Structure formats: structure tokens, C-alpha cells
GROMACS .gro file of C-alpha atoms in nm:
model
  208
    1ASN     CA    1   0.000   0.000   0.000
    2ARG     CA    2   0.278   0.243   0.088
    3LEU     CA    3   0.444   0.190  -0.251
    4TYR     CA    4   0.123   0.285  -0.432
    5GLU     CA    5   0.064   0.583  -0.205
    6ASN     CA    6   0.423   0.703  -0.219
    7ALA     CA    7   0.435   0.681  -0.599
    8LEU     CA    8   0.109   0.873  -0.633
    9PHE     CA    9   0.220   1.132  -0.378
   10TYR     CA   10   0.538   1.214  -0.570
   11SER     CA   11   0.372   1.215  -0.911
   12VAL     CA   12   0.086   1.459  -0.852
   13PRO     CA   13   0.119   1.840  -0.862
   14LEU     CA   14   0.206   2.019  -0.540
   15ALA     CA   15  -0.147   2.157  -0.496
   16PHE     CA   16  -0.290   1.805  -0.464
   17LYS     CA   17  -0.029   1.670  -0.222
   18PRO     CA   18  -0.209   1.782   0.099
   19LYS     CA   19  -0.519   1.587  -0.004
   20ILE     CA   20  -0.319   1.273  -0.068
   21TYR     CA   21  -0.107   1.314   0.245
   22ASN     CA   22  -0.435   1.342   0.440
   23ASP     CA   23  -0.280   1.471   0.762
   24SER     CA   24  -0.024   1.184   0.776
   25LYS     CA   25  -0.290   0.921   0.708
   26TRP     CA   26  -0.207   0.919   0.336
   27LEU     CA   27  -0.477   0.757   0.125
   28SER     CA   28  -0.616   0.542   0.403
   29GLY     CA   29  -0.991   0.581   0.403
   30PHE     CA   30  -1.003   0.705   0.042
   31PHE     CA   31  -0.875   0.405  -0.153
   32PRO     CA   32  -0.880   0.084   0.053
   33PHE     CA   33  -0.614  -0.120  -0.126
   34SER     CA   34  -0.632  -0.383   0.146
   35SER     CA   35  -0.935  -0.593   0.227
   36ASP     CA   36  -0.824  -0.588   0.591
   37GLU     CA   37  -0.958  -0.255   0.718
   38GLY     CA   38  -0.766  -0.287   1.043
   39CYS     CA   39  -0.429  -0.285   0.867
   40ASN     CA   40  -0.490  -0.008   0.616
   41PHE     CA   41  -0.351   0.284   0.816
   42SER     CA   42  -0.033   0.460   0.922
   43TYR     CA   43   0.209   0.306   1.170
   44ASP     CA   44   0.325   0.638   1.313
   45LYS     CA   45   0.090   0.656   1.613
   46TYR     CA   46   0.213   0.317   1.736
   47TYR     CA   47   0.582   0.384   1.682
   48SER     CA   48   0.566   0.732   1.838
   49LEU     CA   49   0.460   0.565   2.163
   50ARG     CA   50   0.744   0.315   2.145
   51LEU     CA   51   0.997   0.590   2.070
   52LEU     CA   52   0.932   0.795   2.385
   53PRO     CA   53   1.223   0.646   2.587
   54PHE     CA   54   1.459   0.704   2.292
   55VAL     CA   55   1.372   1.065   2.206
   56SER     CA   56   1.336   1.200   2.562
   57ARG     CA   57   1.605   1.417   2.722
   58THR     CA   58   1.680   1.533   3.075
   59ASN     CA   59   1.897   1.839   3.004
   60SER     CA   60   1.625   2.104   3.035
   61ASN     CA   61   1.688   2.373   3.297
   62SER     CA   62   1.321   2.469   3.327
   63ALA     CA   63   1.001   2.288   3.416
   64ASN     CA   64   0.816   2.117   3.134
   65PHE     CA   65   0.454   2.035   3.064
   66ILE     CA   66   0.428   1.746   2.818
   67PHE     CA   67   0.088   1.664   2.670
   68ILE     CA   68   0.054   1.344   2.470
   69HIS     CA   69  -0.269   1.268   2.286
   70SER     CA   70  -0.269   0.916   2.143
   71HIS     CA   71  -0.515   0.727   1.927
   72VAL     CA   72  -0.342   0.395   1.988
   73PRO     CA   73  -0.619   0.259   2.219
   74HIS     CA   74  -0.882   0.320   1.950
   75ARG     CA   75  -1.028   0.118   1.669
   76PRO     CA   76  -0.878  -0.043   1.471
   77TRP     CA   77  -0.722  -0.228   1.764
   78ASN     CA   78  -0.375  -0.332   1.663
   79ILE     CA   79  -0.041  -0.381   1.834
   80ILE     CA   80   0.326  -0.383   1.732
   81GLN     CA   81   0.487  -0.712   1.824
   82ASN     CA   82   0.840  -0.741   1.963
   83ASN     CA   83   0.967  -0.835   1.618
   84GLY     CA   84   0.839  -0.502   1.483
   85LYS     CA   85   0.553  -0.653   1.284
   86MET     CA   86   0.195  -0.531   1.317
   87ARG     CA   87  -0.068  -0.764   1.460
   88CYS     CA   88  -0.409  -0.647   1.346
   89GLY     CA   89  -0.759  -0.703   1.479
   90VAL     CA   90  -0.679  -0.785   1.841
   91SER     CA   91  -0.940  -0.734   2.111
   92PRO     CA   92  -0.977  -0.392   2.281
   93TYR     CA   93  -0.839  -0.552   2.598
   94GLU     CA   94  -0.520  -0.669   2.423
   95ASN     CA   95  -0.475  -0.331   2.257
   96ASN     CA   96  -0.524  -0.133   2.579
   97GLN     CA   97  -0.293  -0.368   2.767
   98TRP     CA   98  -0.026  -0.318   2.500
   99PHE     CA   99  -0.061   0.059   2.534
  100VAL     CA  100  -0.011   0.049   2.911
  101LEU     CA  101   0.291  -0.182   2.885
  102GLU     CA  102   0.455   0.034   2.618
  103PHE     CA  103   0.386   0.353   2.812
  104SER     CA  104   0.536   0.196   3.125
  105LYS     CA  105   0.869   0.166   2.941
  106TRP     CA  106   0.882   0.546   2.938
  107LEU     CA  107   0.822   0.548   3.313
  108LYS     CA  108   1.111   0.307   3.358
  109TRP     CA  109   1.325   0.542   3.151
  110MET     CA  110   1.231   0.827   3.387
  111LYS     CA  111   1.341   0.621   3.686
  112MET     CA  112   1.671   0.526   3.524
  113ASN     CA  113   1.739   0.893   3.443
  114ASP     CA  114   1.641   1.032   3.785
  115VAL     CA  115   1.344   1.239   3.670
  116TYR     CA  116   1.063   1.013   3.792
  117ASN     CA  117   1.035   1.161   4.142
  118ASN     CA  118   1.008   1.521   4.026
  119THR     CA  119   0.747   1.437   3.762
  120LYS     CA  120   0.369   1.432   3.805
  121ILE     CA  121   0.207   1.187   3.565
  122VAL     CA  122  -0.163   1.181   3.477
  123VAL     CA  123  -0.296   0.915   3.239
  124VAL     CA  124  -0.658   0.960   3.138
  125SER     CA  125  -0.894   0.833   2.869
  126ASP     CA  126  -1.206   0.994   2.727
  127HIS     CA  127  -1.409   0.676   2.780
  128GLY     CA  128  -1.367   0.305   2.835
  129PRO     CA  129  -1.307   0.044   2.562
  130SER     CA  130  -1.565   0.044   2.283
  131TRP     CA  131  -1.650  -0.324   2.301
  132TRP     CA  132  -1.958  -0.278   2.082
  133GLN     CA  133  -1.723  -0.215   1.788
  134TYR     CA  134  -1.540  -0.541   1.843
  135ASP     CA  135  -1.668  -0.814   1.612
  136GLY     CA  136  -1.453  -1.093   1.753
  137ASP     CA  137  -1.552  -1.404   1.941
  138ARG     CA  138  -1.817  -1.341   2.208
  139LYS     CA  139  -1.624  -1.570   2.441
  140THR     CA  140  -1.320  -1.343   2.407
  141LEU     CA  141  -1.532  -1.051   2.524
  142GLN     CA  142  -1.654  -1.238   2.831
  143ASP     CA  143  -1.306  -1.364   2.915
  144ASN     CA  144  -1.147  -1.020   2.899
  145VAL     CA  145  -1.393  -0.804   3.093
  146ILE     CA  146  -1.500  -0.856   3.453
  147VAL     CA  147  -1.859  -0.741   3.487
  148ASP     CA  148  -2.176  -0.878   3.643
  149THR     CA  149  -2.388  -0.989   3.351
  150ASP     CA  150  -2.695  -1.092   3.551
  151ASP     CA  151  -2.882  -0.776   3.454
  152VAL     CA  152  -2.768  -0.638   3.120
  153ASP     CA  153  -3.094  -0.461   3.032
  154LYS     CA  154  -3.019  -0.140   3.225
  155ILE     CA  155  -2.685  -0.090   3.048
  156ARG     CA  156  -2.605  -0.285   2.736
  157PHE     CA  157  -2.325  -0.530   2.804
  158GLU     CA  158  -2.121  -0.418   2.503
  159ASN     CA  159  -2.145  -0.051   2.606
  160PHE     CA  160  -2.078  -0.099   2.976
  161TRP     CA  161  -1.708  -0.020   2.961
  162LEU     CA  162  -1.770   0.311   2.783
  163LEU     CA  163  -1.868   0.436   3.129
  164GLN     CA  164  -1.532   0.332   3.276
  165PRO     CA  165  -1.264   0.585   3.168
  166LEU     CA  166  -0.909   0.534   3.284
  167LEU     CA  167  -0.762   0.770   3.544
  168LEU     CA  168  -0.409   0.701   3.673
  169VAL     CA  169  -0.211   0.952   3.879
  170LYS     CA  170   0.149   0.948   4.000
  171ASP     CA  171   0.221   1.254   4.214
  172PHE     CA  172   0.553   1.431   4.270
  173ASN     CA  173   0.789   1.224   4.489
  174ALA     CA  174   0.536   0.942   4.517
  175ASN     CA  175   0.708   0.608   4.567
  176GLU     CA  176   0.441   0.406   4.742
  177PRO     CA  177   0.301   0.090   4.575
  178PHE     CA  178   0.009   0.116   4.337
  179THR     CA  179  -0.317   0.181   4.523
  180THR     CA  180  -0.684   0.230   4.438
  181ASP     CA  181  -0.845   0.559   4.538
  182TRP     CA  182  -1.219   0.536   4.592
  183ARG     CA  183  -1.286   0.909   4.595
  184LEU     CA  184  -1.558   1.003   4.347
  185MET     CA  185  -1.370   1.126   4.041
  186SER     CA  186  -1.391   1.119   3.664
  187ASN     CA  187  -1.180   1.214   3.367
  188ALA     CA  188  -1.316   1.568   3.412
  189ASP     CA  189  -1.085   1.596   3.715
  190ALA     CA  190  -0.770   1.541   3.507
  191SER     CA  191  -0.693   1.910   3.449
  192THR     CA  192  -0.739   1.998   3.817
  193ILE     CA  193  -0.506   1.716   3.919
  194ALA     CA  194  -0.247   1.811   3.656
  195PHE     CA  195  -0.237   2.185   3.723
  196ASN     CA  196  -0.305   2.206   4.097
  197ASP     CA  197   0.005   2.344   4.266
  198ARG     CA  198  -0.052   2.118   4.565
  199SER     CA  199   0.001   1.744   4.565
  200PHE     CA  200  -0.274   1.514   4.442
  201SER     CA  201  -0.317   1.368   4.788
  202ALA     CA  202  -0.380   1.714   4.931
  203ILE     CA  203  -0.654   1.817   4.685
  204ASP     CA  204  -0.958   1.938   4.878
  205THR     CA  205  -1.241   1.689   4.817
  206THR     CA  206  -1.494   1.858   5.051
  207GLY     CA  207  -1.627   2.094   4.786
  208ARG     CA  208  -1.493   2.411   4.955
   0.00000   0.00000   0.00000
């Protein structure tokens, strides 16, 4: 696919190149050369995540705010295997797990380079996994999500996890083991947590 797209990109007049480039997506979505929809896309969003430990630096003399917006945990759910090859059409669970494991390599890099303690990290999603878009084996769905299915009429089983956005917080100088915080929060709290000048643990939850 890339050979076709690259040849067309270089052969058309300059005025048409932005349309073909399609904001780094190239012709994906316009001319589906592949019958496998899940593999007809750009690799860059996956490799940019894997490159974080290799492109990061610690020589800045000022504080930094780094915002990363990633479409990796979105359909089509794919992963890059250790051999560098793409595995397409995995379940949302496998894709999201891959994202967390790859992101954790950046955290390990922070620890090795002595910047982990003075870094606040907030990981948040806009919603939970879109299981209703997954057309794989029903058994795979039931094996990968832990949810009481006795009463699925109130909330459709496939849509249940849309109500479960991810919210992970590592505060400055926080070295305690991973814990679960049962305070009532949502992804709407992410900006307050990120920009509050006090520590996450000291955020006033009384409403004052």
C-alpha cells in the first residue's frame, strides 16, 4: 500500500499533495487497497509511543509540561509485536494492555534517568473500551472483561465499559506501591489534578 501511495504522492502536482497526504494518514480511508480494514492505516501513532524512551532528554533547565494525545487505544485495535511486525484485529483488551505496557517503558526510563520523582504523571482516557465495535468471538469478550452480567438490560453489556474511563495519577515524589483511590472522580478531574500546585493527595475533596 505504501508503494502505491508514495508513488502517487510524488507524481501529482504540489497543490494536490495535501489531499493525498491526508494529515499523515495518506490515502487510508479514500482508496482501501487492502481488504483488511484494520491494517490499512499509518504506523506512526504506534511507533511514536514506542519511541518515547529514545527521544526524551533530561537536560532542560526549566520545568516542562508534556501533553501526549494518542489514538493507539482506538479502533482499529492493533499492536506492534516485539519483532516489529503489526498484529491487526486484536481485542480492545489486548490493545489497551499493550498501550499500558509500552507507556510503562517510558516510566522506567524516567526512573533510570532520575526524573521520575520530580514528575507528576496523569494518564486519562475519554471513555472506556468500545466493546460494541469489536466483532470478535463473544467468548473473548466475556473472558477479557469482569462485569456482572446478571442484569444487562439497564446498560447494554457491550457498552458498559464506555462508562469506565481510565484515570491514573502518579504525584511528585510518590514512591508508594500502586493503590486504588475510591474518591468520586472522573476524567473531568484530570486538568485539576495536573495543574493544581498542591500534591494530588492534598486536593480538597470537601467541595470548599
